[in-house]
Coordinates of C-alpha atoms in Angstrom, one line a residue:
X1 CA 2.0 -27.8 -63.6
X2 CA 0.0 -25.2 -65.5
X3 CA 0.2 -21.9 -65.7
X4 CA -2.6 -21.3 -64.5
X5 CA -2.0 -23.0 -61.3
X6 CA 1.5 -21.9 -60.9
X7 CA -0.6 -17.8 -61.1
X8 CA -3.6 -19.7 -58.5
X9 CA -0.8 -20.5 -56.3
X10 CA 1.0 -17.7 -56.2
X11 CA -2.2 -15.5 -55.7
X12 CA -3.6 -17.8 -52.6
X13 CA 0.6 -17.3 -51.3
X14 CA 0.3 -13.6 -51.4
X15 CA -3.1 -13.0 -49.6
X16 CA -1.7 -15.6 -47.0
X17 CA 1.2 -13.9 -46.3
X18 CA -0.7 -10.5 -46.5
X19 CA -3.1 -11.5 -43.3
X20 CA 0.3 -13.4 -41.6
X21 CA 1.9 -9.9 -41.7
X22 CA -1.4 -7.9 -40.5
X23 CA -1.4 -10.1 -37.7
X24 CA 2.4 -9.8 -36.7
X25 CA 1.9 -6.3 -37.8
X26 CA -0.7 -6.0 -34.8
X27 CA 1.0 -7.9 -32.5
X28 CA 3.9 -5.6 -32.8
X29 CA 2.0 -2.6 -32.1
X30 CA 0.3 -3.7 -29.0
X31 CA 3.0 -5.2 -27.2
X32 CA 3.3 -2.7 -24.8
X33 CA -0.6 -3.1 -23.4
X34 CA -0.1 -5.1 -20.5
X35 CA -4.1 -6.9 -21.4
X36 CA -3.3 -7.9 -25.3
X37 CA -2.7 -11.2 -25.7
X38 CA -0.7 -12.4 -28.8
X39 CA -2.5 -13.5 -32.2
X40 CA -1.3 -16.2 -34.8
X41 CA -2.6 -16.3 -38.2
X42 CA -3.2 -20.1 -39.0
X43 CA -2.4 -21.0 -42.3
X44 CA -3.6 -24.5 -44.0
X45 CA -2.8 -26.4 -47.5
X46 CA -5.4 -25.7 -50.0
X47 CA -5.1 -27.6 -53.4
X48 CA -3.7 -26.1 -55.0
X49 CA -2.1 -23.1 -53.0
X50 CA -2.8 -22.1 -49.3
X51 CA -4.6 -19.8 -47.6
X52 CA -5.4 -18.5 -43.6
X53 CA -8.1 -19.9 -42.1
X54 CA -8.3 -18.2 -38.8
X55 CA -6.7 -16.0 -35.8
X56 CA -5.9 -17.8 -33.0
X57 CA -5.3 -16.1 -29.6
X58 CA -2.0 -17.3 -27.5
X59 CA -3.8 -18.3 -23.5
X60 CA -2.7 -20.1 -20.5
X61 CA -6.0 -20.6 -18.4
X62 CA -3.9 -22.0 -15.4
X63 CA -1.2 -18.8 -15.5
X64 CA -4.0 -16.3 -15.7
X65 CA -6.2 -18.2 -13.0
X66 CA -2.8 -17.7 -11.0
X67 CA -2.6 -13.9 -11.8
X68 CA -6.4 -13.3 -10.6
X69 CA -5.5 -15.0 -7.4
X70 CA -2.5 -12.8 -7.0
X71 CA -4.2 -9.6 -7.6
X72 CA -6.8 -10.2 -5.6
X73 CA -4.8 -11.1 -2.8
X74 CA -2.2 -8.2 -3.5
X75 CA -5.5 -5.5 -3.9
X76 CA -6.7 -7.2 0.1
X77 CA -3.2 -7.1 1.5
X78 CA -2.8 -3.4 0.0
X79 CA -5.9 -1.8 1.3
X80 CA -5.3 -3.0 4.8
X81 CA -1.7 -2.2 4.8
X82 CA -2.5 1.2 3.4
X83 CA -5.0 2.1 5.8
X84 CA -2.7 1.4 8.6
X85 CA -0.8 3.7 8.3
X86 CA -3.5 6.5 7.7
X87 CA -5.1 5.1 11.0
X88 CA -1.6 5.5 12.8
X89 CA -0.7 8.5 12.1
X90 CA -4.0 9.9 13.0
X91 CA -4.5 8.3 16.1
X92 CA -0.6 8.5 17.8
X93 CA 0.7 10.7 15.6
X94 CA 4.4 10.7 13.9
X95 CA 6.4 8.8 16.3
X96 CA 3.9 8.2 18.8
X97 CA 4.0 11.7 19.8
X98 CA 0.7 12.3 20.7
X99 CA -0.3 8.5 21.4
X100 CA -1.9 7.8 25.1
X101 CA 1.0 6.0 25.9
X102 CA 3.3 9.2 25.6
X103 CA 0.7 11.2 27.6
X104 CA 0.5 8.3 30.4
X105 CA 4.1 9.0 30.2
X106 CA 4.3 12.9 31.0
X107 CA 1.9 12.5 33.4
X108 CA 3.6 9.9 35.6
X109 CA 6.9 12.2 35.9
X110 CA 4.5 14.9 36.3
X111 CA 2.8 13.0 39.4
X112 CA 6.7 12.3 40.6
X113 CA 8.1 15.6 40.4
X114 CA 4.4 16.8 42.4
X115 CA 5.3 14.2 45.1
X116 CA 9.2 15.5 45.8
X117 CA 7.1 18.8 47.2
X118 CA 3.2 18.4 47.7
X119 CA 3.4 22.2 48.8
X120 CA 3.9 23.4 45.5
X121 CA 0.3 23.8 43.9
X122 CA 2.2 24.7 40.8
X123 CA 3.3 21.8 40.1
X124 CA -0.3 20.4 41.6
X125 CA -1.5 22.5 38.6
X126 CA 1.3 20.7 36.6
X127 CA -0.1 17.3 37.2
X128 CA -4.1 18.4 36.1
X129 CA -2.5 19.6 33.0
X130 CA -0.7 16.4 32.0
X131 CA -4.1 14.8 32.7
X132 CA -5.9 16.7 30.7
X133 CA -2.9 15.7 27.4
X134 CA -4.3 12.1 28.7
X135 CA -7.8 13.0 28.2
X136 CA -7.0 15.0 24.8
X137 CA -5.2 11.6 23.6
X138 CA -8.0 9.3 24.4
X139 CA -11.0 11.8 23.5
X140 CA -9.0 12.9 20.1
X141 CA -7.7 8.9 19.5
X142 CA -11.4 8.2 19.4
X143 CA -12.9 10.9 17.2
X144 CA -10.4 9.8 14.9
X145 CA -10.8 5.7 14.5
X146 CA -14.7 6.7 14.4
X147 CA -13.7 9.2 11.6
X148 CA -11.3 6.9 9.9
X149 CA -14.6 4.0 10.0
X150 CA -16.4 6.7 8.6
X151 CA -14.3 7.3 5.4
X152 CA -13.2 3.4 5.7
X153 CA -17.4 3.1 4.7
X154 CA -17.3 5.6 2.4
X155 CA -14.7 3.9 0.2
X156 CA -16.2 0.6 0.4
X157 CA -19.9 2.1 -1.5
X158 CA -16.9 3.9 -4.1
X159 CA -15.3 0.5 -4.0
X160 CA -19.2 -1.3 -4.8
X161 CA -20.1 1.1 -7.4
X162 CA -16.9 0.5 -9.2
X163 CA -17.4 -2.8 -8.8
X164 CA -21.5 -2.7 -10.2
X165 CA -20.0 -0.7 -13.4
X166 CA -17.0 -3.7 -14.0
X167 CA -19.8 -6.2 -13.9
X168 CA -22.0 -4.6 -16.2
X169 CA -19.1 -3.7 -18.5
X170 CA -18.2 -7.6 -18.3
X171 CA -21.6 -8.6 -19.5
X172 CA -21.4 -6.3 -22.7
X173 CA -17.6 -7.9 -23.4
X174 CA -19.4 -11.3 -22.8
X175 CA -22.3 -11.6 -25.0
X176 CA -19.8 -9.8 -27.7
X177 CA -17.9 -12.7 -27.3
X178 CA -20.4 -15.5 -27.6
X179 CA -22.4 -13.4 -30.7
X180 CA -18.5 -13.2 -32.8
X181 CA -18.2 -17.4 -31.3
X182 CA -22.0 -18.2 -32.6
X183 CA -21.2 -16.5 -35.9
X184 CA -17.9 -17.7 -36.6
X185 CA -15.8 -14.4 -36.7
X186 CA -12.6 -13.8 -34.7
X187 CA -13.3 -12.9 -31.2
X188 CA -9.8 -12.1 -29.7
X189 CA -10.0 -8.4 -28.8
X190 CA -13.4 -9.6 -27.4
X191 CA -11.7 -12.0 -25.1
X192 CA -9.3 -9.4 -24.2
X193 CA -11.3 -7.0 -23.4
X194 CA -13.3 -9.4 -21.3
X195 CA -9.8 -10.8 -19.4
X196 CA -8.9 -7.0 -18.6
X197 CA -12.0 -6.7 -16.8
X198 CA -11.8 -10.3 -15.0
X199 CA -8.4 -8.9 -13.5
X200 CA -10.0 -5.3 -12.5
X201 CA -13.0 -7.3 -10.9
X202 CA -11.0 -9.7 -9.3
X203 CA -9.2 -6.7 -7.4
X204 CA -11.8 -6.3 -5.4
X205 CA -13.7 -10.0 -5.0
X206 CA -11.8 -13.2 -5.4
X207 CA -12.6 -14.7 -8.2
X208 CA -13.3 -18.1 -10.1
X209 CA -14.9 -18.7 -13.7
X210 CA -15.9 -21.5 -15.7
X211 CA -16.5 -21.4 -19.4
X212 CA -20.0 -22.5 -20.8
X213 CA -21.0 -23.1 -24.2
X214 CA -20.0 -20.2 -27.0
X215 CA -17.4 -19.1 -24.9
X216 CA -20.3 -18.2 -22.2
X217 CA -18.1 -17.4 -19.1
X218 CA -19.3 -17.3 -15.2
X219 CA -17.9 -15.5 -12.2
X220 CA -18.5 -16.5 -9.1
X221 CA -16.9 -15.5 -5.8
X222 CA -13.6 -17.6 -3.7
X223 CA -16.5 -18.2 -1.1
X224 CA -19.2 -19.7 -3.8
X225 CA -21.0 -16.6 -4.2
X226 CA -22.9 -16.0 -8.2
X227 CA -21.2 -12.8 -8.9
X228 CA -22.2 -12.6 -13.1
X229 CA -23.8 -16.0 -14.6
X230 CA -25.5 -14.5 -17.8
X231 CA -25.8 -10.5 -16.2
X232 CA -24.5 -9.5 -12.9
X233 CA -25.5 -10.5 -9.6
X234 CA -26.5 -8.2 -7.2
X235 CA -23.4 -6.7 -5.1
X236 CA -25.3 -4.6 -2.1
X237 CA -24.2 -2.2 0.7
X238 CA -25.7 0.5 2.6
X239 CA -23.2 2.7 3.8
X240 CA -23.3 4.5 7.4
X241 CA -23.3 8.4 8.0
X242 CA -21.2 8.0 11.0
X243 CA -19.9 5.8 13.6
X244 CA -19.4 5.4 17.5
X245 CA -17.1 3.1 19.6
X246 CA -18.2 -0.4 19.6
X247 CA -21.0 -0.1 16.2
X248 CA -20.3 -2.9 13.6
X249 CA -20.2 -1.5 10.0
X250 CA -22.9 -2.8 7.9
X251 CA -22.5 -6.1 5.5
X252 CA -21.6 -6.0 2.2
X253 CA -23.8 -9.1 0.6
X254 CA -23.0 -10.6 -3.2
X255 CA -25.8 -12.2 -4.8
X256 CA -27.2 -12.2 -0.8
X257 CA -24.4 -14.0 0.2
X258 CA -21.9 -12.0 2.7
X259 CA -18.7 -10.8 2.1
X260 CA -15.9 -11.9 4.9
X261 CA -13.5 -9.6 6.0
X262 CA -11.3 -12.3 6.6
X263 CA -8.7 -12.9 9.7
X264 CA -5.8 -11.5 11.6
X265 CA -3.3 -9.1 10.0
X266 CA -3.7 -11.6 6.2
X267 CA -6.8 -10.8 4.7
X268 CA -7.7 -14.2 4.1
X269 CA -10.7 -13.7 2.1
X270 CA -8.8 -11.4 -0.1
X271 CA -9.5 -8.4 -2.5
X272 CA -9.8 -4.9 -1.4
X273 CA -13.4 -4.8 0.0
X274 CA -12.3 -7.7 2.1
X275 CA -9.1 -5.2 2.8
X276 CA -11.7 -2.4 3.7
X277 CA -14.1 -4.4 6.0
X278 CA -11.0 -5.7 7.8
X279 CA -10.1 -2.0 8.6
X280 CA -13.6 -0.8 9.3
X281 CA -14.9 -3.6 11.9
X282 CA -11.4 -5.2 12.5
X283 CA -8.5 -3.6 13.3
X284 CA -10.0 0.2 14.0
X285 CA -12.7 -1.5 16.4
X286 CA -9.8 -3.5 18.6
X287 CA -7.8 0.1 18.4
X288 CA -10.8 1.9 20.0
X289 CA -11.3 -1.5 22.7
X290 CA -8.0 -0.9 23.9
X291 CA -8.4 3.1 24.2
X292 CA -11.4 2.3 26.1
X293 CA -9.5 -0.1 28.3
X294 CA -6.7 2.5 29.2
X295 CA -9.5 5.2 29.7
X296 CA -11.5 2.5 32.1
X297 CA -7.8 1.4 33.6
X298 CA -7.1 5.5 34.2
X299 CA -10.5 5.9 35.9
X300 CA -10.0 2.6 38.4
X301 CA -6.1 3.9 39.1
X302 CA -7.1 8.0 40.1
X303 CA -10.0 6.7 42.1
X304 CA -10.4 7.7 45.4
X305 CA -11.3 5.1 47.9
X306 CA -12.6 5.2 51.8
X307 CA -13.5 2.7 54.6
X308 CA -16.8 1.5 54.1
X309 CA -17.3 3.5 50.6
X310 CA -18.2 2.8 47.6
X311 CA -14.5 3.8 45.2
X312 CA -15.9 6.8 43.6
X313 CA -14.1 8.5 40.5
X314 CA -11.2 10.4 41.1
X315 CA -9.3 13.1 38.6
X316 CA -10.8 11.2 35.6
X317 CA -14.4 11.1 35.5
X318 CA -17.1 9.9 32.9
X319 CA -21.0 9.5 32.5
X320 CA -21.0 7.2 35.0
X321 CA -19.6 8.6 37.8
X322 CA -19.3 8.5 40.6
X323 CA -19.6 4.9 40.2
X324 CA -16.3 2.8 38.9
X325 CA -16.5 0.5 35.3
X326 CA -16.5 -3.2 36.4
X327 CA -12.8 -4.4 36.8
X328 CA -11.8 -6.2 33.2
X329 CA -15.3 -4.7 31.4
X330 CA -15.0 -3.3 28.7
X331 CA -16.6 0.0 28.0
X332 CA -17.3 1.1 24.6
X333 CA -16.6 4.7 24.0
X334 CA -14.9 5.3 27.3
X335 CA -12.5 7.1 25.5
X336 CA -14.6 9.5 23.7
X337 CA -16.1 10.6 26.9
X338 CA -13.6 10.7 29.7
X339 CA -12.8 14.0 31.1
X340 CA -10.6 16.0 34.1
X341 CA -12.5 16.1 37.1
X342 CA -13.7 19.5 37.5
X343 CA -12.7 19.2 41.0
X344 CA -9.2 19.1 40.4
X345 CA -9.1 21.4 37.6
X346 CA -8.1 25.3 38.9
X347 CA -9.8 26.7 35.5
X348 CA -13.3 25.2 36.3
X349 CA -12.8 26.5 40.0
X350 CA -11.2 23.1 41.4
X351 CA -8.2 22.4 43.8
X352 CA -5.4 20.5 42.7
X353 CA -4.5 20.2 46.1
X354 CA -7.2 17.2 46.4
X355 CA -5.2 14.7 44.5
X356 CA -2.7 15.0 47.2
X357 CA -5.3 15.3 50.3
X358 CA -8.2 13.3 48.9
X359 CA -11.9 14.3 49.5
X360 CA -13.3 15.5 46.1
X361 CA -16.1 13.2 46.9
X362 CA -16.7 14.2 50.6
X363 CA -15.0 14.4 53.5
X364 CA -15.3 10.4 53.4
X365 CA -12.4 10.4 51.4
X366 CA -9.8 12.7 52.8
X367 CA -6.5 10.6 53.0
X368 CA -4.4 13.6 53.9
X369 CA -4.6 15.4 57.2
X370 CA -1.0 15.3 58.2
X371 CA -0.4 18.9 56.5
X372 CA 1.3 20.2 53.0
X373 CA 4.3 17.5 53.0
X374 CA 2.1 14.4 52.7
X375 CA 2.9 12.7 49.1
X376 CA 1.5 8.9 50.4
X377 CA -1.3 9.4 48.1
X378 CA 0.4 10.8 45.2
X379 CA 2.9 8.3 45.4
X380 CA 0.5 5.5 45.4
X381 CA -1.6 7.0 42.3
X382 CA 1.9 6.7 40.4
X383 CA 2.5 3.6 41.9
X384 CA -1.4 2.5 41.0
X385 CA -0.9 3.5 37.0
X386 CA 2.1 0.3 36.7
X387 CA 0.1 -2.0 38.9
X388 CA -1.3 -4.7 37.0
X389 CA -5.2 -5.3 37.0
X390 CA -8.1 -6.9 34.8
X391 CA -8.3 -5.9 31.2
X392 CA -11.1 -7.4 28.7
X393 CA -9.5 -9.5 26.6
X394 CA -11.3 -9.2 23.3
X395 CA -9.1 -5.8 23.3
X396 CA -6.5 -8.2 21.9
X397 CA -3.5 -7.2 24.7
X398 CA -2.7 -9.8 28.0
X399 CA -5.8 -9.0 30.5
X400 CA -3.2 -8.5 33.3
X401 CA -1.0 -5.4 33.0
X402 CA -0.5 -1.7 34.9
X403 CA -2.3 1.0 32.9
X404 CA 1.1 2.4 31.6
X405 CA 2.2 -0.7 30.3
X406 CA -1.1 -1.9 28.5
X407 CA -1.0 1.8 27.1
X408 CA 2.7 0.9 25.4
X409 CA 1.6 -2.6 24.8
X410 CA -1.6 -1.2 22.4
X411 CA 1.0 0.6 20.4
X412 CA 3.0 -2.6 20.7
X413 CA 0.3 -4.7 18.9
X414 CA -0.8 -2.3 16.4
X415 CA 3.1 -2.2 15.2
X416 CA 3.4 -5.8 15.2
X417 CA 0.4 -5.9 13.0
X418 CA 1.1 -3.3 11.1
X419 CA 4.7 -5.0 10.1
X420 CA 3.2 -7.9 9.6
X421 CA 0.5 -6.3 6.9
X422 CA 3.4 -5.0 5.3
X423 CA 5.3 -8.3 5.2
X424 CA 2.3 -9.9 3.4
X425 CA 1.8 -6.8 0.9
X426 CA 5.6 -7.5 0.2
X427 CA 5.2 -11.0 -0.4
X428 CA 1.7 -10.9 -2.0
X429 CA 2.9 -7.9 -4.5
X430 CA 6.1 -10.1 -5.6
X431 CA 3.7 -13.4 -6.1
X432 CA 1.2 -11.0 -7.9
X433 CA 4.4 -9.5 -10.3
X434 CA 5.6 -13.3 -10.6
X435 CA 2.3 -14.3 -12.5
X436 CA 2.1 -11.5 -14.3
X437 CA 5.5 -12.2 -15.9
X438 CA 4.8 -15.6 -16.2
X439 CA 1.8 -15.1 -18.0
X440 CA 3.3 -12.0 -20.3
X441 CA 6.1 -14.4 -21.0
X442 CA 3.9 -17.1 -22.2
X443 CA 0.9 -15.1 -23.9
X444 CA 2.4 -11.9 -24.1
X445 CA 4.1 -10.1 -27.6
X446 CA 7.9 -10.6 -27.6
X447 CA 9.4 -8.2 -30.3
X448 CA 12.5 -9.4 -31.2
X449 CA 10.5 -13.1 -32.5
X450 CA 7.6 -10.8 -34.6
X451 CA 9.9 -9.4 -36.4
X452 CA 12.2 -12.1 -37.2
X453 CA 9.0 -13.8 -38.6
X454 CA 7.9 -10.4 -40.2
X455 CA 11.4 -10.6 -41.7
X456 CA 10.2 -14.2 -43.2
X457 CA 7.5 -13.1 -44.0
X458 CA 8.8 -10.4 -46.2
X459 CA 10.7 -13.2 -48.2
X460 CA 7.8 -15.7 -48.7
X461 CA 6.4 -12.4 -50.1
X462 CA 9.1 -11.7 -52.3
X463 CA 9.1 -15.6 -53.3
X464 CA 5.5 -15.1 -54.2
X465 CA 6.0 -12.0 -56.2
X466 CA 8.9 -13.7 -58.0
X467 CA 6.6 -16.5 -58.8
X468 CA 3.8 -14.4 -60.5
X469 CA 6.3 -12.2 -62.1
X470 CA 7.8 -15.6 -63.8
X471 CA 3.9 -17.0 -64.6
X472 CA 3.6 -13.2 -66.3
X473 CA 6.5 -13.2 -68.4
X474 CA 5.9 -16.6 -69.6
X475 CA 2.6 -15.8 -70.6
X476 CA 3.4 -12.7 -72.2
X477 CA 6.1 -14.7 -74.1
X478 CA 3.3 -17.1 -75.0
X479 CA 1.1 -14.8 -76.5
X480 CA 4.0 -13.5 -78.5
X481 CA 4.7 -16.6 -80.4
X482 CA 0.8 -17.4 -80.6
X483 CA 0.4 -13.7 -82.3

């Protein structure tokens, strides 16, 4: 071997192990960012010598396809689970103290301790006031599922504009990744930068992509919806001002294709607008149903009734009175517009008295003209509020129940729901972890194994030093003797 080539080799060993230890160099400083993805510096035979050809970035398409799918179904499961509890506590309050089944409640031992004496217009008094914790419940219970719709909407346009910005943030990281592919240059923080956003986007849309030609990559939705082939597709939603009982929220379309909301308690259809759309126009709309359904089953049980006349509403009243809902109809917004009879109520000039005598709708209806001790017809309006009797059963509860019981049985369901949300955030979160760590493990920096090969790196270095320092004093020794 020459000297010459012995200097060539040494030279083309040096700059090798100069880019090696840039890369591991790199490698070590981003290993805490959870979207870098590791690097190896390539290094081929050359004659003679060697040299790095190219960077080459660690992946595992079927791991990160995983993680999408995760995080997409954690983001769904989250958002619904989340909201939950927000709707809870503003609708029955901490420990259902302010739920229609605690008022129900009150006002069936109010109606009990009014029938021991029926001369005591006290406790008459009493019994309108426990109605009118009823009415507050229902009437309050409704103003805040309609309000909770309302800010439900809101976040879904936050949740679409986010989403519009990712898209359009995707399609810069893409054609920077098919320009550095076309021209030959390295394109790995290109990629990652593009993967970080794939995870963010797939958050709130289940996602699947396919890889084109120069690294080209499409998105398209779980359901088959374009979401970005080349620029982004159109993601469209026009949110609402306000809502009332029983309105649908508006669609959210992708690329004119539909979002679901998908089913039950499991978001099915996965990410967090699919999360949000479940709250708005799922779970808060069968909440407000079975409001409506005790409000309608409170009206029917109060209502006074006479030979040969039509039942006519009783201590609680609504825009349709006198007339009585249809038995097992629901109602929509019953809730928000049931009152106290102002016939029964001493502070709008009524007589409490009439629940135990009958009569607020004409002498028709007078039950009671044995005197001050008759509690017949108090005792059967307590008696009426645990008899069962039609309910609709879109509310989502049996359609045969007594108002009291359906009234605990909504809070029932909602708590069975709402555990069962929580189970599947549980489960979803660890599956969503699981990936990640799987794919961290596999593509991801490990510290201790860079710097074990920075440490061979540092002796390949010092071999190549050695080697030039020889070739130099060899040819300085040359020159000598020539001179």
């Amino acid at each position: 071997m020459s000297l010459s080539s012995a200097l060539s080799i040494a030279q083309s060993a040096l700059l090798a192990t100069s880019k090696q230890t840039s890369v591991v160099s790199r490698n070590v400083a981003d290993a805490s960012n959870p979207d870098y993805t590791r690097r190896i510096a390539v290094v081929t035979s050359t004659a003679p010598g060697a040299r790095a050809v190219e960077i080459q970035r660690v992946a595992n398409d079927l791991l990160f396809r995983q993680n999408l799918s995760a995080l997409s179904a954690w983001s769904g499961q989250s958002a619904l689970y989340n909201g939950m509890d927000q709707l809870d506590l503003s609708v029955n309050g901490v420990d259902n103290a302010s739920s229609p089944s605690t008022a129900i409640a009150n006002l069936q031992k109010a109606l009990q301790l009014y029938a021991t004496t029926p001369s005591n217009q006290n406790l008459g008094t009493s019994v309108v006031d426990a109605a009118k914790q009823v009415v507050n419940s229902l009437n309050s219970g409704t103003q805040a599922i309609q309000d909770f719709r309302t800010r439900a909407d809101s976040q879904i346009a936050t949740a679409i504009n986010d989403l519009n910005s990712l898209l359009s943030q995707f399609q810069d990281a893409n054609k920077a990744v098919i320009s550095g592919t076309r021209s030959g240059t390295d394109v790995s923080d290109a990629l990652d930068q593009r993967d970080a956003l794939l995870k963010k986007i797939s958050e709130y849309v289940p996602v699947s992509t396919f890889t084109r030609g120069d690294n080209d990559m499409v998105i398209t939705t779980k359901d088959g919806a374009t979401l970005f082939e080349t620029v982004p597709r159109s993601v469209a939603f026009t949110p609402s001002s306000g809502y009332s009982a029983g309105t649908p929220g508006n669609t959210v379309y992708i690329d004119n294709v539909p979002v679901s909301a998908g089913a039950a308690d499991n978001t099915t259809a996965d990410g967090k607008l699919a999360g949000l759309l479940k709250l708005r126009d799922g779970v808060a709309l069968t909440m407000q149903s079975q409001l409506d359904e005790i409000a309608r089953g409170l009206v029917t049980a109060f209502a006074e009734t006479a030979p040969s006349q039509p039942n006519a509403a009783g201590l609680f009243t609504w825009p349709g009175a006198p007339a009585i809902p249809f038995a097992g109809t629901l109602v929509d917004g019953l809730a928000g517009t049931i009152s106290v009879n102002a016939a029964f109520d001493p502070s709008a000039g009524g007589n409490p008295a009439l629940l135990r005598d009958g009569g607020a709708n004409g002498a028709a209806y007078v039950v009671n003209t044995g005197g001050a001790s008759y509690a017949d017809l108090l005792i059967s309006y307590g008696n009426k509020l645990d008899q069962p009797m039609a309910f609709d059963s879109s509310a989502g509860i049996a359609a045969s129940s007594g108002v009291s019981d359906y009234a605990a049985n909504a809070i029932g369901w909602f708590e069975g729901v709402r555990q069962q949300a929580s189970a599947n955030a549980d489960s979803k979160q660890a599956l969503a972890a699981r990936t990640a760590e799987a794919l961290s493990n596999d593509t991801g920096v490990n510290v201790d194994q860079e710097m074990s090969l920075l440490l061979d790196l540092e002796h390949t270095y010092q071999a190549s030093a050695h080697m030039m320092k020889t070739v130099s004093d060899m040819l300085d020794a040359l020159m000598s003797a020539v001179g």
